[in-house]
CSV table of C-alpha atoms in Angstrom, one decimal:
chain,number,residue,atom,x,y,z
N,1,MET,CA,-66.1,-133.9,70.8
N,2,PRO,CA,-68.7,-136.2,71.9
N,3,VAL,CA,-69.8,-136.1,75.5
N,4,ASN,CA,-70.3,-139.4,77.5
N,5,GLY,CA,-69.4,-141.5,74.5
N,6,ASN,CA,-72.6,-140.3,72.4
N,7,PRO,CA,-71.4,-138.9,69.3
N,8,SER,CA,-73.2,-135.7,67.9
N,9,ALA,CA,-72.8,-136.9,64.4
N,10,VAL,CA,-71.6,-140.0,62.6
N,11,GLY,CA,-70.3,-139.9,59.1
N,12,GLY,CA,-71.6,-136.4,58.6
N,13,HIS,CA,-75.2,-137.5,59.7
N,14,ALA,CA,-76.7,-135.7,62.6
N,15,ALA,CA,-77.6,-138.1,65.5
N,16,VAL,CA,-81.5,-138.6,65.8
N,17,PRO,CA,-82.7,-138.2,69.6
N,18,ALA,CA,-84.5,-141.2,71.3
N,19,LEU,CA,-88.4,-140.9,70.6
N,20,PRO,CA,-90.1,-140.0,73.8
N,21,PHE,CA,-92.5,-143.1,73.2
N,22,ARG,CA,-89.4,-145.5,72.9
N,23,SER,CA,-87.9,-144.1,76.3
N,24,VAL,CA,-91.3,-144.4,78.0
N,25,LEU,CA,-91.8,-147.9,76.8
N,26,ARG,CA,-88.3,-148.8,78.0
N,27,SER,CA,-89.2,-147.2,81.5
N,28,VAL,CA,-92.4,-149.2,81.7
N,29,LEU,CA,-90.7,-152.6,80.6
N,30,ASP,CA,-88.1,-152.3,83.1
N,31,ALA,CA,-90.2,-151.7,86.2
N,32,PRO,CA,-90.6,-154.3,88.6
N,33,ALA,CA,-94.4,-153.8,88.5
N,34,THR,CA,-94.6,-154.7,84.9
N,35,ARG,CA,-93.3,-158.1,85.6
N,36,MET,CA,-95.7,-158.7,88.2
N,37,LEU,CA,-98.5,-157.4,85.7
N,38,VAL,CA,-97.4,-159.9,83.2
N,39,VAL,CA,-97.6,-162.8,86.1
N,40,VAL,CA,-101.0,-161.5,86.7
N,41,GLU,CA,-102.1,-161.3,83.1
N,42,VAL,CA,-100.9,-164.7,82.2
N,43,PHE,CA,-102.8,-166.2,85.2
N,44,PHE,CA,-106.1,-164.5,84.0
N,45,LEU,CA,-105.7,-165.4,80.4
N,46,GLY,CA,-105.0,-169.0,81.5
N,47,VAL,CA,-108.4,-169.1,83.4
N,48,LEU,CA,-110.2,-167.3,80.5
N,49,ALA,CA,-108.9,-169.8,78.2
N,50,ALA,CA,-109.7,-172.9,80.5
N,51,ALA,CA,-113.4,-171.4,80.4
N,52,GLY,CA,-113.5,-171.3,77.0
N,53,LEU,CA,-112.3,-174.7,76.3
N,54,ALA,CA,-114.9,-175.9,78.6
N,55,GLN,CA,-117.5,-173.6,76.8
N,56,ALA,CA,-118.6,-172.1,80.3
N,57,TRP,CA,-119.2,-168.8,78.9
N,58,SER,CA,-120.8,-167.6,82.1
N,59,ASP,CA,-117.4,-168.0,83.7
N,60,SER,CA,-115.5,-166.2,81.2
N,61,ALA,CA,-116.8,-162.8,81.8
N,62,VAL,CA,-114.9,-162.3,85.1
N,63,PRO,CA,-111.6,-163.2,84.1
N,64,ALA,CA,-112.3,-161.3,80.6
N,65,MET,CA,-112.9,-158.1,82.7
N,66,LEU,CA,-110.0,-158.6,85.0
N,67,ILE,CA,-107.6,-158.7,82.2
N,68,ALA,CA,-108.5,-155.2,81.3
N,69,ALA,CA,-108.7,-154.0,85.0
N,70,ALA,CA,-105.3,-155.1,85.7
N,71,LEU,CA,-104.0,-152.7,83.2
N,72,ILE,CA,-105.4,-149.7,85.1
N,73,PRO,CA,-102.4,-148.8,87.4
N,74,SER,CA,-100.0,-148.7,84.3
N,75,ALA,CA,-102.6,-146.8,82.3
N,76,VAL,CA,-102.6,-144.1,85.2
N,77,GLU,CA,-98.8,-144.2,85.3
N,78,LEU,CA,-98.6,-143.3,81.9
N,79,ALA,CA,-101.5,-140.5,82.0
N,80,PHE,CA,-99.6,-139.0,85.1
N,81,ASN,CA,-96.0,-139.8,83.8
N,82,SER,CA,-95.2,-140.7,87.3
N,83,ARG,CA,-94.2,-143.9,88.8
N,84,CYS,CA,-96.8,-145.5,91.2
N,85,PRO,CA,-95.0,-147.6,94.0
N,86,THR,CA,-94.3,-151.2,93.3
N,87,TRP,CA,-96.2,-152.3,96.6
N,88,LEU,CA,-99.4,-150.0,95.5
N,89,HIS,CA,-99.3,-152.2,92.2
N,90,GLY,CA,-99.1,-155.3,94.3
N,91,CYS,CA,-102.0,-154.3,96.7
N,92,TYR,CA,-104.0,-153.6,93.4
N,93,PHE,CA,-103.5,-157.1,92.1
N,94,VAL,CA,-104.2,-158.7,95.6
N,95,PHE,CA,-107.5,-156.7,95.5
N,96,LEU,CA,-108.5,-158.2,92.1
N,97,LEU,CA,-107.6,-161.6,93.4
N,98,ALA,CA,-109.2,-161.3,96.6
N,99,GLY,CA,-112.5,-159.6,95.3
N,100,PRO,CA,-113.6,-160.0,91.6
N,101,PHE,CA,-111.7,-163.5,91.1
N,102,VAL,CA,-111.8,-165.3,94.8
N,103,GLY,CA,-115.0,-163.9,95.6
N,104,THR,CA,-117.0,-163.8,92.6
N,105,GLN,CA,-115.2,-166.3,90.0
N,106,MET,CA,-114.4,-168.9,92.8
N,107,ARG,CA,-117.8,-168.2,94.7
N,108,LEU,CA,-116.5,-167.6,97.9
N,109,TYR,CA,-119.1,-164.8,98.5
N,110,ALA,CA,-121.7,-167.5,98.3
N,111,PHE,CA,-120.2,-169.5,101.1
N,112,TRP,CA,-118.8,-166.7,103.3
N,113,THR,CA,-121.0,-163.5,102.9
N,114,LEU,CA,-118.7,-161.6,105.4
N,115,TRP,CA,-115.7,-161.9,103.0
N,116,ASP,CA,-117.2,-159.1,101.2
N,117,LYS,CA,-116.4,-156.9,104.3
N,118,PRO,CA,-112.5,-156.9,104.5
N,119,VAL,CA,-112.3,-156.7,100.6
N,120,HIS,CA,-114.5,-153.4,100.7
N,121,ALA,CA,-112.3,-151.9,103.5
N,122,PHE,CA,-109.1,-152.9,101.5
N,123,SER,CA,-110.8,-151.2,98.4
N,124,GLY,CA,-111.3,-148.0,100.5
N,125,ALA,CA,-107.7,-148.1,101.4
N,126,LEU,CA,-106.5,-148.5,97.8
N,127,VAL,CA,-108.6,-145.6,96.9
N,128,GLY,CA,-106.9,-143.7,99.7
N,129,TRP,CA,-103.6,-144.5,98.5
N,130,ALA,CA,-104.4,-143.5,95.0
N,131,THR,CA,-105.8,-140.1,96.0
N,132,VAL,CA,-102.6,-139.3,98.1
N,133,PHE,CA,-100.5,-140.4,95.1
N,134,ALA,CA,-102.7,-138.1,92.6
N,135,LEU,CA,-102.5,-135.2,95.0
N,136,GLY,CA,-98.8,-135.6,95.4
N,137,VAL,CA,-98.4,-135.5,91.6
N,138,ALA,CA,-100.6,-132.4,91.3
N,139,CYS,CA,-98.9,-130.6,94.2
N,140,ARG,CA,-95.5,-131.2,93.0
N,141,ARG,CA,-96.3,-130.3,89.3
N,142,THR,CA,-98.0,-127.1,90.4
N,143,GLN,CA,-95.6,-126.3,93.0
N,144,LEU,CA,-98.5,-126.0,95.4
N,145,ALA,CA,-98.5,-127.1,99.0
N,146,LEU,CA,-101.8,-128.0,100.4
N,147,PRO,CA,-102.6,-127.8,103.9
N,148,PRO,CA,-102.7,-131.0,105.7
N,149,PHE,CA,-106.6,-130.8,106.5
N,150,LEU,CA,-107.1,-130.2,102.6
N,151,MET,CA,-105.1,-133.7,101.9
N,152,VAL,CA,-107.3,-135.4,104.4
N,153,ALA,CA,-110.4,-134.0,103.2
N,154,GLY,CA,-109.4,-134.7,99.3
N,155,VAL,CA,-108.7,-138.3,100.6
N,156,VAL,CA,-112.2,-138.9,102.5
N,157,LEU,CA,-114.2,-137.3,100.0
N,158,ALA,CA,-112.6,-139.4,96.9
N,159,GLY,CA,-113.2,-142.6,99.2
N,160,GLY,CA,-116.7,-141.6,100.2
N,161,PHE,CA,-117.5,-141.2,96.5
N,162,ILE,CA,-116.2,-144.4,95.2
N,163,ALA,CA,-117.9,-146.1,97.7
N,164,ALA,CA,-121.3,-144.8,97.0
N,165,MET,CA,-120.5,-145.3,93.2
N,166,TRP,CA,-119.4,-148.7,94.0
N,167,GLU,CA,-123.0,-149.5,95.4
N,168,ILE,CA,-124.8,-147.7,92.9
N,169,ALA,CA,-123.0,-150.2,90.4
N,170,GLU,CA,-123.9,-153.1,92.4
N,171,PHE,CA,-127.6,-151.9,92.4
N,172,THR,CA,-127.7,-151.2,88.5
N,173,SER,CA,-126.1,-154.7,87.9
N,174,ASP,CA,-128.5,-156.5,90.3
N,175,HIS,CA,-131.7,-154.4,88.7
N,176,PHE,CA,-130.7,-154.9,85.0
N,177,LEU,CA,-128.5,-158.0,84.6
N,178,GLY,CA,-130.2,-160.0,87.2
N,179,THR,CA,-127.0,-160.4,89.4
N,180,ARG,CA,-127.3,-160.8,93.3
N,181,ALA,CA,-124.6,-158.4,94.5
N,182,GLN,CA,-127.0,-156.7,97.1
N,183,ASN,CA,-128.5,-160.1,98.4
N,184,ALA,CA,-128.9,-158.5,102.0
N,185,GLY,CA,-130.6,-155.4,100.8
N,186,LEU,CA,-130.0,-152.3,102.7
N,187,VAL,CA,-128.2,-153.7,105.3
N,188,ASP,CA,-125.8,-155.1,102.7
N,189,THR,CA,-125.4,-151.8,101.1
N,190,VAL,CA,-124.8,-149.5,104.3
N,191,THR,CA,-122.4,-152.0,105.8
N,192,ASP,CA,-120.4,-152.3,102.7
N,193,MET,CA,-120.0,-148.3,102.4
N,194,MET,CA,-119.0,-148.3,105.9
N,195,CYS,CA,-116.3,-150.9,105.4
N,196,GLY,CA,-115.2,-148.9,102.5
N,197,ILE,CA,-114.9,-145.4,104.4
N,198,LEU,CA,-113.4,-147.2,107.2
N,199,GLY,CA,-110.3,-148.1,104.8
N,200,VAL,CA,-110.1,-144.6,103.5
N,201,ALA,CA,-110.4,-142.9,107.0
N,202,ALA,CA,-107.4,-145.2,108.0
N,203,VAL,CA,-105.4,-143.9,105.1
N,204,ALA,CA,-106.5,-140.3,106.0
N,205,VAL,CA,-105.3,-140.5,109.5
N,206,VAL,CA,-102.0,-141.8,108.5
N,207,ALA,CA,-101.8,-138.9,105.9
N,208,GLY,CA,-102.7,-136.4,108.1
N,209,LEU,CA,-100.1,-137.7,110.7
N,210,HIS,CA,-97.4,-137.5,107.9
N,211,PHE,CA,-98.1,-134.2,106.9
N,212,ARG,CA,-98.0,-132.9,110.2
N,213,GLY,CA,-94.5,-134.3,110.9
N,214,ARG,CA,-94.8,-138.0,111.6
N,215,PRO,CA,-93.6,-139.6,108.7
N,216,SER,CA,-95.0,-142.7,107.3
N,217,VAL,CA,-93.0,-144.6,104.6
N,218,LEU,CA,-95.9,-145.6,102.8
N,219,ILE,CA,-97.0,-142.2,102.5
N,220,GLY,CA,-93.9,-140.8,101.8
N,221,SER,CA,-93.5,-143.4,98.7
N,222,LEU,CA,-96.7,-142.0,97.4
N,223,VAL,CA,-96.0,-138.2,97.8
N,224,ARG,CA,-92.4,-138.7,96.4
N,225,SER,CA,-93.1,-140.9,93.3
N,226,PRO,CA,-90.7,-140.4,90.5
N,227,ASP,CA,-91.5,-139.2,86.9
N,228,ILE,CA,-91.4,-142.1,84.2
N,229,ILE,CA,-89.5,-139.8,82.1
N,230,PRO,CA,-87.7,-136.9,84.3
N,231,PRO,CA,-88.2,-133.6,82.5
N,232,ALA,CA,-85.5,-132.1,80.5
N,233,PRO,CA,-82.9,-129.7,82.4
N,234,PRO,CA,-83.3,-126.2,81.5
N,235,ARG,CA,-80.9,-125.1,78.7
N,236,GLU,CA,-78.0,-122.8,79.6
N,237,GLN,CA,-78.2,-119.3,79.1
N,238,ARG,CA,-75.2,-118.0,77.0
């Protein structure tokens, strides 16, 4: 007899199980973060279309890159088969709007150079949260329990590496493309790295306290991230 109303065969033909791709696609489309992504992508596409209609090709580079950049959290989810918390998606989209769009596209950096500092600090926090998410997934999949100091060290090392790579990318862009990301020279470079590391350090402290028995809602949601497609239950031995 069929179980839960799903017949195993109809008209003598065996039922075809749902394809994993269809299940993954349905799970991704049903997520609140996907609806958020659609709004962000429509906004960037509108800005890109406006720049194209005005033939302002120099203004089309940033929204074109942001259209691709907005897809990164969803791509990470699919690669890890694990659901990023919705709040992390929202923070990432806020970062794209506050930094590359408002700062560069709307030229806020030219009017208020200090806007760059909170953006770098916020990007450091994002890197820290993403590292906690990745380590949480890895520990759960391998059934390992890393000591708190290793979790904190992983967050700090990842944040420091990304902060350094960011400044290298800005230097490379200034040198080869003629941009002015590092107008203030060494002072701008060092203070940007300091702000990024401060953001990471804040996350590392909260993560360390969480793993030592002082729970944090944000860290807990990253560590307990569910799979997009849960693994099949083990078959009963007969």
